[in-house]
mmCIF file of C-alpha atoms in Angstrom:
data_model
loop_
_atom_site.group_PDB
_atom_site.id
_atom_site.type_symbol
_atom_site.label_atom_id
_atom_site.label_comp_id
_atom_site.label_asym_id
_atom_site.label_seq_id
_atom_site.Cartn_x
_atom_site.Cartn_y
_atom_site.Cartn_z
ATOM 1 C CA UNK B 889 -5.227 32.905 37.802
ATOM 2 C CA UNK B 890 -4.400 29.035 38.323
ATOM 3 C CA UNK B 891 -1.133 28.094 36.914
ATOM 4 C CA UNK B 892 0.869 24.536 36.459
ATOM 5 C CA UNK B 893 4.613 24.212 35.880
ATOM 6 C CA UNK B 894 5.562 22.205 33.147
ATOM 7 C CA UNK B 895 9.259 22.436 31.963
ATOM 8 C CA UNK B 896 10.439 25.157 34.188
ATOM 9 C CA UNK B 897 7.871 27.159 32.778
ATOM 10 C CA UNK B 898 4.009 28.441 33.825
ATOM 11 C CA UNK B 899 1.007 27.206 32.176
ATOM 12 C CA UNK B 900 -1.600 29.168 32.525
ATOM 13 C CA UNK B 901 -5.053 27.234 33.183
ATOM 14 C CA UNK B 902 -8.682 28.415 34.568
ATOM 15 C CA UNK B 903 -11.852 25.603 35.943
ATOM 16 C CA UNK B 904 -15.099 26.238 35.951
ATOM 17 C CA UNK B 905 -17.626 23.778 37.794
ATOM 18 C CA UNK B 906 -18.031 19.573 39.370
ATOM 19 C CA UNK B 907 -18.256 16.449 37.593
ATOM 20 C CA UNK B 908 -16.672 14.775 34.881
ATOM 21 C CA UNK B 909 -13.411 16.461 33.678
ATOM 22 C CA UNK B 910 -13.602 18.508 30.420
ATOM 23 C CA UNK B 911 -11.142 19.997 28.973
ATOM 24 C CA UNK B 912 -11.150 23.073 26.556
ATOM 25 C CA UNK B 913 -8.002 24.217 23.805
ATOM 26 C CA UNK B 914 -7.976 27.096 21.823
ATOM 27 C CA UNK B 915 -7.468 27.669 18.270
ATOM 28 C CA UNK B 916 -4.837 30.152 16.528
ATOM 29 C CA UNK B 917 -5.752 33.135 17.657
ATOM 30 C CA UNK B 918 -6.817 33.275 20.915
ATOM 31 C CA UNK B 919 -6.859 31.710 24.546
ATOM 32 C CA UNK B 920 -8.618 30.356 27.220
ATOM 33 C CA UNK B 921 -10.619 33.371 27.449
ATOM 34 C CA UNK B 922 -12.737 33.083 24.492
ATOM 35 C CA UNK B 923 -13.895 29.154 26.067
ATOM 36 C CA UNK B 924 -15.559 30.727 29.163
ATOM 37 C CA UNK B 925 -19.394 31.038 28.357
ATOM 38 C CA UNK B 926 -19.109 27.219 26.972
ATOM 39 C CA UNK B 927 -17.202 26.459 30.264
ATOM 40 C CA UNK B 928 -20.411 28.133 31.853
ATOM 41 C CA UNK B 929 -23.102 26.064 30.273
ATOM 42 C CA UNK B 930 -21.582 23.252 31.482
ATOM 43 C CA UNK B 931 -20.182 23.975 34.881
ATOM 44 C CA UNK B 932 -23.538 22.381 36.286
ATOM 45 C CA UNK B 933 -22.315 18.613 35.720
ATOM 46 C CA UNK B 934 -19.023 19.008 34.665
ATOM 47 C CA UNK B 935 -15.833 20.225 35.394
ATOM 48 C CA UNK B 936 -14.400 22.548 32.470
ATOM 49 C CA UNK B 937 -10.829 23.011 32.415
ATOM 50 C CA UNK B 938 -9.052 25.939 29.843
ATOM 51 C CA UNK B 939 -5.599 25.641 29.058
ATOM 52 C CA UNK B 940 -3.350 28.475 26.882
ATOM 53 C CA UNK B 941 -1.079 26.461 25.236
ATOM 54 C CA UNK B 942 2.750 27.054 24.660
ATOM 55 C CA UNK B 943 3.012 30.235 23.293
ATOM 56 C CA UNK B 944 -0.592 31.617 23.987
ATOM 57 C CA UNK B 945 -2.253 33.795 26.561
ATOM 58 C CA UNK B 946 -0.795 33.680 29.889
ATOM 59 C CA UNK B 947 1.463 30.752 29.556
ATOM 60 C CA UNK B 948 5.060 31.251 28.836
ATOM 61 C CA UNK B 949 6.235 31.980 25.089
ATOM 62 C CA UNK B 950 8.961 28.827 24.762
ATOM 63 C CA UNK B 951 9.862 29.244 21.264
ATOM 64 C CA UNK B 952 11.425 25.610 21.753
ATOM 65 C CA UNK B 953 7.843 23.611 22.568
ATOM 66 C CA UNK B 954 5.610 24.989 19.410
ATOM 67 C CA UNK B 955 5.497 21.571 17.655
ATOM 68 C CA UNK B 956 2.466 19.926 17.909
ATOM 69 C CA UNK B 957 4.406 16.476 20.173
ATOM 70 C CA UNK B 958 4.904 19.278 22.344
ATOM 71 C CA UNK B 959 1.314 20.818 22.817
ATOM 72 C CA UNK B 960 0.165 17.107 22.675
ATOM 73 C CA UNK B 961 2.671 16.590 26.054
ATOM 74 C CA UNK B 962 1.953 20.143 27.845
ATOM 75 C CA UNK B 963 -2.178 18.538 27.878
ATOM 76 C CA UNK B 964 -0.183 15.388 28.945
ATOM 77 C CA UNK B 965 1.611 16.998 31.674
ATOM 78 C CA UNK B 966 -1.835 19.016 32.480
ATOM 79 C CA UNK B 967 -3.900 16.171 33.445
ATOM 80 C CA UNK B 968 -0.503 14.251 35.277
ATOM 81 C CA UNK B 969 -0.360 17.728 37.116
ATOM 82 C CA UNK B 970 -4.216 17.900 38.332
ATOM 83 C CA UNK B 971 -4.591 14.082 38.763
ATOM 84 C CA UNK B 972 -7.199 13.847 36.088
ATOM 85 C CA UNK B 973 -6.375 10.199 35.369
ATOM 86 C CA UNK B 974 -9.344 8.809 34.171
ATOM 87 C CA UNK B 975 -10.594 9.000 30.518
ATOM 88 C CA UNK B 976 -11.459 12.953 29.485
ATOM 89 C CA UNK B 977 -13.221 14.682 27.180
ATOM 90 C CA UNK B 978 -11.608 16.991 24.885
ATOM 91 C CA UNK B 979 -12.793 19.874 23.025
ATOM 92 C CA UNK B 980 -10.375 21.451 20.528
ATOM 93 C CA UNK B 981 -10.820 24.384 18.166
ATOM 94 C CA UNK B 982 -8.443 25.262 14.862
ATOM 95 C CA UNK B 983 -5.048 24.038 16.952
ATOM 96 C CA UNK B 984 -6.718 22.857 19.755
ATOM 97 C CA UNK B 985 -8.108 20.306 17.754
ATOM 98 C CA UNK B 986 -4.788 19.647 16.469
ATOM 99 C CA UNK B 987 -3.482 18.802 19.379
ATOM 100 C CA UNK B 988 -6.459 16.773 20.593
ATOM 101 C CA UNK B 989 -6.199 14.736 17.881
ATOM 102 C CA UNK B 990 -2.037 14.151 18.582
ATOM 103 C CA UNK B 991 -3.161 13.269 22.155
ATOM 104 C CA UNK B 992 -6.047 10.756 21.593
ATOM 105 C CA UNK B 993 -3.907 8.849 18.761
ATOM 106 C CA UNK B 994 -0.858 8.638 21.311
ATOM 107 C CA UNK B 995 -3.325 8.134 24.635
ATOM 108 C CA UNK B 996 -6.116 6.406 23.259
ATOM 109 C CA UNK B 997 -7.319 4.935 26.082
ATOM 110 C CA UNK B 998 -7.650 8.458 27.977
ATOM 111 C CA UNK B 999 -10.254 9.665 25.916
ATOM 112 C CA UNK B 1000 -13.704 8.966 26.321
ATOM 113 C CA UNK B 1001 -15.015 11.796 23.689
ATOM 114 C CA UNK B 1002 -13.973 14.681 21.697
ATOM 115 C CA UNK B 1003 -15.517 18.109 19.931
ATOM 116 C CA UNK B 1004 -13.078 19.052 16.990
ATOM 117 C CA UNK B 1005 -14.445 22.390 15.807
ATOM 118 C CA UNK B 1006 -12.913 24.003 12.493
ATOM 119 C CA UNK B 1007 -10.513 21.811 12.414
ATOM 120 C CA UNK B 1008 -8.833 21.526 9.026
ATOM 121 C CA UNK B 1009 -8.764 17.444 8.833
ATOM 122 C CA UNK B 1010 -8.708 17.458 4.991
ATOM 123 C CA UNK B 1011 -5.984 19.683 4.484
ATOM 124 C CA UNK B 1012 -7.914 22.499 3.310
ATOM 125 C CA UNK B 1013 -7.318 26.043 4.966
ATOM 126 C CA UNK B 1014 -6.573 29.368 4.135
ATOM 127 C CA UNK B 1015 -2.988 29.898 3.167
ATOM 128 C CA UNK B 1016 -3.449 33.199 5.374
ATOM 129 C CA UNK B 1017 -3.175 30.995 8.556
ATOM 130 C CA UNK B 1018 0.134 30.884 7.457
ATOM 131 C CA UNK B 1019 1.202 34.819 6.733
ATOM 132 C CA UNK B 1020 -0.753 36.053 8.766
ATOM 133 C CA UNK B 1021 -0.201 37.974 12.896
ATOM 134 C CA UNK B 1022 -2.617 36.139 15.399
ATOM 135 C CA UNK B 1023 -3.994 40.044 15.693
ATOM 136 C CA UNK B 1024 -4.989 40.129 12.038
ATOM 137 C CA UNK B 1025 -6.129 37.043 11.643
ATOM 138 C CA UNK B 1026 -9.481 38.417 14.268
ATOM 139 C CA UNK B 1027 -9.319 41.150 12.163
ATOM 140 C CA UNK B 1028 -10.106 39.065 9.346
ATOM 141 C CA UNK B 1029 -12.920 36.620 10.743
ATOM 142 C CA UNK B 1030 -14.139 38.869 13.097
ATOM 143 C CA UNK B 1031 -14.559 42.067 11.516
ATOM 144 C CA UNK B 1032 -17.396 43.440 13.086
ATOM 145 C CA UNK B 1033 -18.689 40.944 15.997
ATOM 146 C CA UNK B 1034 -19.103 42.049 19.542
ATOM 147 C CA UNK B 1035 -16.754 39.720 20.525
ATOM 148 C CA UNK B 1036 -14.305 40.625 18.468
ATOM 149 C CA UNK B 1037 -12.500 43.500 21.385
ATOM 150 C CA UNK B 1038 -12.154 40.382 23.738
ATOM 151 C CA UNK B 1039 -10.610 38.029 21.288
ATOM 152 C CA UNK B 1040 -8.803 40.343 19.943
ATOM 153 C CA UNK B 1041 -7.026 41.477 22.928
ATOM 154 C CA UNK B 1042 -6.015 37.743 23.845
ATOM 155 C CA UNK B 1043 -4.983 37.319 19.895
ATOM 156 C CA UNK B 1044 -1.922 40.216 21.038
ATOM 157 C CA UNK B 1045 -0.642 37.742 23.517
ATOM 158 C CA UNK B 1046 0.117 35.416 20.983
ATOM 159 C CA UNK B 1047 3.591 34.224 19.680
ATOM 160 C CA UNK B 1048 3.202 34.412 15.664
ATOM 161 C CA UNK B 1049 5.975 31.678 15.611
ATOM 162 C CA UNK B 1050 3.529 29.337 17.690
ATOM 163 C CA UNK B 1051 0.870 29.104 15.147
ATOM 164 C CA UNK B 1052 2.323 27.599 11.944
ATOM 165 C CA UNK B 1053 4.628 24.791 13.167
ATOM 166 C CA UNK B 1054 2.163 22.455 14.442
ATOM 167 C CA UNK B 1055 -0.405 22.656 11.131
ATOM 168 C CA UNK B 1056 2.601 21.227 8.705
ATOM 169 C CA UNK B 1057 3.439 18.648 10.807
ATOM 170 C CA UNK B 1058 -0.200 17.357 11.506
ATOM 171 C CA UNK B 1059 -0.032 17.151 7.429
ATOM 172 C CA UNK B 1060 3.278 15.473 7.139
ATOM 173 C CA UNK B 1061 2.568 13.326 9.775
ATOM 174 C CA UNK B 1062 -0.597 11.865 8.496
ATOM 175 C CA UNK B 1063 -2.364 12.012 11.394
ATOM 176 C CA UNK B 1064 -5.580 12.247 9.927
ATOM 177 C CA UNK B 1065 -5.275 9.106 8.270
ATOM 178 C CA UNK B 1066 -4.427 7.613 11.619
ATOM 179 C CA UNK B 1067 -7.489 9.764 13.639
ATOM 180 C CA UNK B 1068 -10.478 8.455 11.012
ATOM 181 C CA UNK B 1069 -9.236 4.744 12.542
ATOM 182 C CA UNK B 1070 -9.658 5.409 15.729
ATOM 183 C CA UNK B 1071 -13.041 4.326 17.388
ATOM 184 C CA UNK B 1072 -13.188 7.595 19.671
ATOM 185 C CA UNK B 1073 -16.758 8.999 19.658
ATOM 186 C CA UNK B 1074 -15.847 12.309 17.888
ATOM 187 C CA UNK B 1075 -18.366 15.743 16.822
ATOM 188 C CA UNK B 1076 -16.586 17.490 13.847
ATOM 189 C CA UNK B 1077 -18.255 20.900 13.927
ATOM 190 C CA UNK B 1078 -17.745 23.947 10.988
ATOM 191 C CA UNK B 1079 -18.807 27.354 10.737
ATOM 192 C CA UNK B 1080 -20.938 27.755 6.983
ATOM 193 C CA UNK B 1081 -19.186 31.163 7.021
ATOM 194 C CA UNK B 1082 -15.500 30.083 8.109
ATOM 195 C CA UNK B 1083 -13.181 31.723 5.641
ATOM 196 C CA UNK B 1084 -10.700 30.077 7.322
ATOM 197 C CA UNK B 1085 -11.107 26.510 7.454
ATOM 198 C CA UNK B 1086 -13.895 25.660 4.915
ATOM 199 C CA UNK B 1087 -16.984 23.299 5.589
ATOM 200 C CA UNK B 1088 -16.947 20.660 3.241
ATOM 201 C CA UNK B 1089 -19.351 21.083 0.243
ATOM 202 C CA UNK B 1090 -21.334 17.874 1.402
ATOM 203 C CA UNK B 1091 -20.632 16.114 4.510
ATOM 204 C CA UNK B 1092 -21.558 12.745 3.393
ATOM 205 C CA UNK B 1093 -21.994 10.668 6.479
ATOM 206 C CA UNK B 1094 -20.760 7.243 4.885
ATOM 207 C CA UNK B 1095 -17.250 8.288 4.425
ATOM 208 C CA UNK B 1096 -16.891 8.986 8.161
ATOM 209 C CA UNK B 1097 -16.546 5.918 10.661
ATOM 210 C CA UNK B 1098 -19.894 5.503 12.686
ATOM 211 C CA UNK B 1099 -17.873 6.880 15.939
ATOM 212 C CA UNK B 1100 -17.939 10.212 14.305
ATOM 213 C CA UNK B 1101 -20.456 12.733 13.359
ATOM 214 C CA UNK B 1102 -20.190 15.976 11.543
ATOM 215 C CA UNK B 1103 -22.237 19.543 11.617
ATOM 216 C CA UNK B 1104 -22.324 22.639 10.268
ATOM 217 C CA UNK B 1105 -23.264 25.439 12.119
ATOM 218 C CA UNK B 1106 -24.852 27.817 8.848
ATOM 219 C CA UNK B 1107 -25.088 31.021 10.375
ATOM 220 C CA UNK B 1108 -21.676 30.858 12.046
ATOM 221 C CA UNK B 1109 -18.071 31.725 11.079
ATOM 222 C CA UNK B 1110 -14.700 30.403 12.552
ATOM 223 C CA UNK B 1111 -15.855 30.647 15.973
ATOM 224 C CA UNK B 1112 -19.230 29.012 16.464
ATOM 225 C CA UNK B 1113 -19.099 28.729 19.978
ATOM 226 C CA UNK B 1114 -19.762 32.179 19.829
ATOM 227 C CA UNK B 1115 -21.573 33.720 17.148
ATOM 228 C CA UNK B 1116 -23.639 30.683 17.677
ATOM 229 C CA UNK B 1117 -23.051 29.811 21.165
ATOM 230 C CA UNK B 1118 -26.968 28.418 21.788
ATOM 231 C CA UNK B 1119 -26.694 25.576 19.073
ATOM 232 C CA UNK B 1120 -22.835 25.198 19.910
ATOM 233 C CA UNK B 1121 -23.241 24.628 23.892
ATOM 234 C CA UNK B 1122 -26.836 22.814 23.584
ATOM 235 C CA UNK B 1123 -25.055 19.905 21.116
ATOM 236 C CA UNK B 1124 -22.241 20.044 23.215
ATOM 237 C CA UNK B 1125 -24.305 19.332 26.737
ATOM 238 C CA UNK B 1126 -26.105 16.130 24.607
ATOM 239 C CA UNK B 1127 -22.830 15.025 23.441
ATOM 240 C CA UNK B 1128 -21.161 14.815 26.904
ATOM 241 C CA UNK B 1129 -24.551 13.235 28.527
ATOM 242 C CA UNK B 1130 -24.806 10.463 26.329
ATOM 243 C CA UNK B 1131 -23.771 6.867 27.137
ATOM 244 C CA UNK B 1132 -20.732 5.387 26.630
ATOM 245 C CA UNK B 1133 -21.217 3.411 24.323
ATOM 246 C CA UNK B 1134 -23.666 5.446 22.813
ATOM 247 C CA UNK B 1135 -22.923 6.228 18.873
ATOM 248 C CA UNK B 1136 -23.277 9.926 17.928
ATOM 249 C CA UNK B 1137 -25.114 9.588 15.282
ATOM 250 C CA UNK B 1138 -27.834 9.080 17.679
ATOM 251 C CA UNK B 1139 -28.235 12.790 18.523
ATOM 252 C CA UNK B 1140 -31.154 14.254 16.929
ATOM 253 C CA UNK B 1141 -31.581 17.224 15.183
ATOM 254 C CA UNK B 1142 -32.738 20.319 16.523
ATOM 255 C CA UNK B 1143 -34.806 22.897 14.475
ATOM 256 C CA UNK B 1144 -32.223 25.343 14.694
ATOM 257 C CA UNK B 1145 -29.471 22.688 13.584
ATOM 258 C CA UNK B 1146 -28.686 22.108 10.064
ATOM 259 C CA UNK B 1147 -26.906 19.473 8.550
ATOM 260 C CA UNK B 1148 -25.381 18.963 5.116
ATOM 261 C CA UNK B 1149 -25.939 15.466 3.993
ATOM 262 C CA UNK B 1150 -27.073 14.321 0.685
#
């Protein structure tokens, strides 16, 4: 177990792999744990960091660093920490792209590219996100995968009290208004099947700047990386190898991708 202190407190991390830095944060109900066979499929040519945020996992449960300026400055203090001071590449599911999205408007120029997967940007999401225990929240979206045991089991870790804070303020805040203006290339990625955090009913690429490019994985639920972990970690590889200055609408679609665009 690899650990930081931030605060007085331990953050728990894990790294997988050499090359660029990557760095990996989990949604509402689980951890780092749930990141590792993505961190795996990319550990040849990149280096894959996990964090557990405040509250989460192994990393201390500080009641008084749930808001989402907070998470945004323990990923802050994580790359100060590690001397990752170059631009990085985020990936961020449910919360973790919350908190992403709180870091790249405040640190713009430390991003080079982010993954925001099921990540409620137009305010629509199950009001059971907020009434419900991490614990039966898996219960709920993963009722009978195989993965379910390990997620599940990380899910028990969680502070309830950690979960619901940082969703209200990322809608009183705005910040999505201030996130479609940035000119970060960004992959927004939904499960068809996400009870959750719904897909859009059309994702209709003119009303997202051309930095940004949306899927929808149509066999998946809230956690594509894995019920759909092939499609999930192949786009994720092309995303991270392109260029620069590359546009993301360049990727090309794969057989087993699916898009909806009209």
């Amino acid at each position: 177990m690899s650990a930081i202190v931030c605060n007085s407190e331990v953050v728990h991390y894990e790294v997988l792999g050499r090359g660029k830095p990557v760095v990996f944060l989990h949604g509402w109900a689980g951890s780092w744990r749930y990141w590792v066979p993505t961190m795996q499929s990319i550990a040849y040519g990149f280096r894959a960091y996990a964090i557990d945020l405040w509250g989460f996992g192994d990393t201390e449960k500080a009641n008084a660093y749930y808001s989402l300026e907070d998470q945004s400055g323990l990923l802050e203090a994580f790359l100060r920490e590690l001397g990752i001071l170059g631009r990085v590449a985020l990936v961020g599911h449910g919360l973790g792209a919350l908190v992403a999205i709180h870091y790249a408007i405040n640190h713009p120029n430390q991003v080079a590219r982010m993954v925001l997967s099921n990540c409620p940007l137009n305010g629509v999401y199950s009001n059971r996100l907020l009434a419900e225990s991490p614990v039966n929240l898996v219960d709920w979206l993963m009722p009978e995968s195989e993965h379910k045991a390990m997620v599940r089991a990380e899910a028990e870790k969680a502070d309830s009290s950690a979960l619901t804070r940082p969703l209200l303020e990322f809608q009183s805040l705005e910040l999505h208004e201030n996130f479609f203006e940035s000119e970060i290339n960004t992959l927004l990625l939904y499960g068809g099947h996400d009870p959750l955090v719904p897909p859009p009913a059309e994702l209709l690429e003119e009303e997202y700047p051309l930095c940004m490019q949306p899927f929808i994985f149509e066999n998946s639920g809230h956690f594509p990386m894995l019920e759909d972990d092939n499609q999930f970690n192949r786009l994720l590889r092309e995303f991270l190898e392109m260029e620069r200055d590359a546009s993301p609408r360049s990727l090309e679609l794969k057989s087993q991708w699916k898009r909806r665009v009209r």
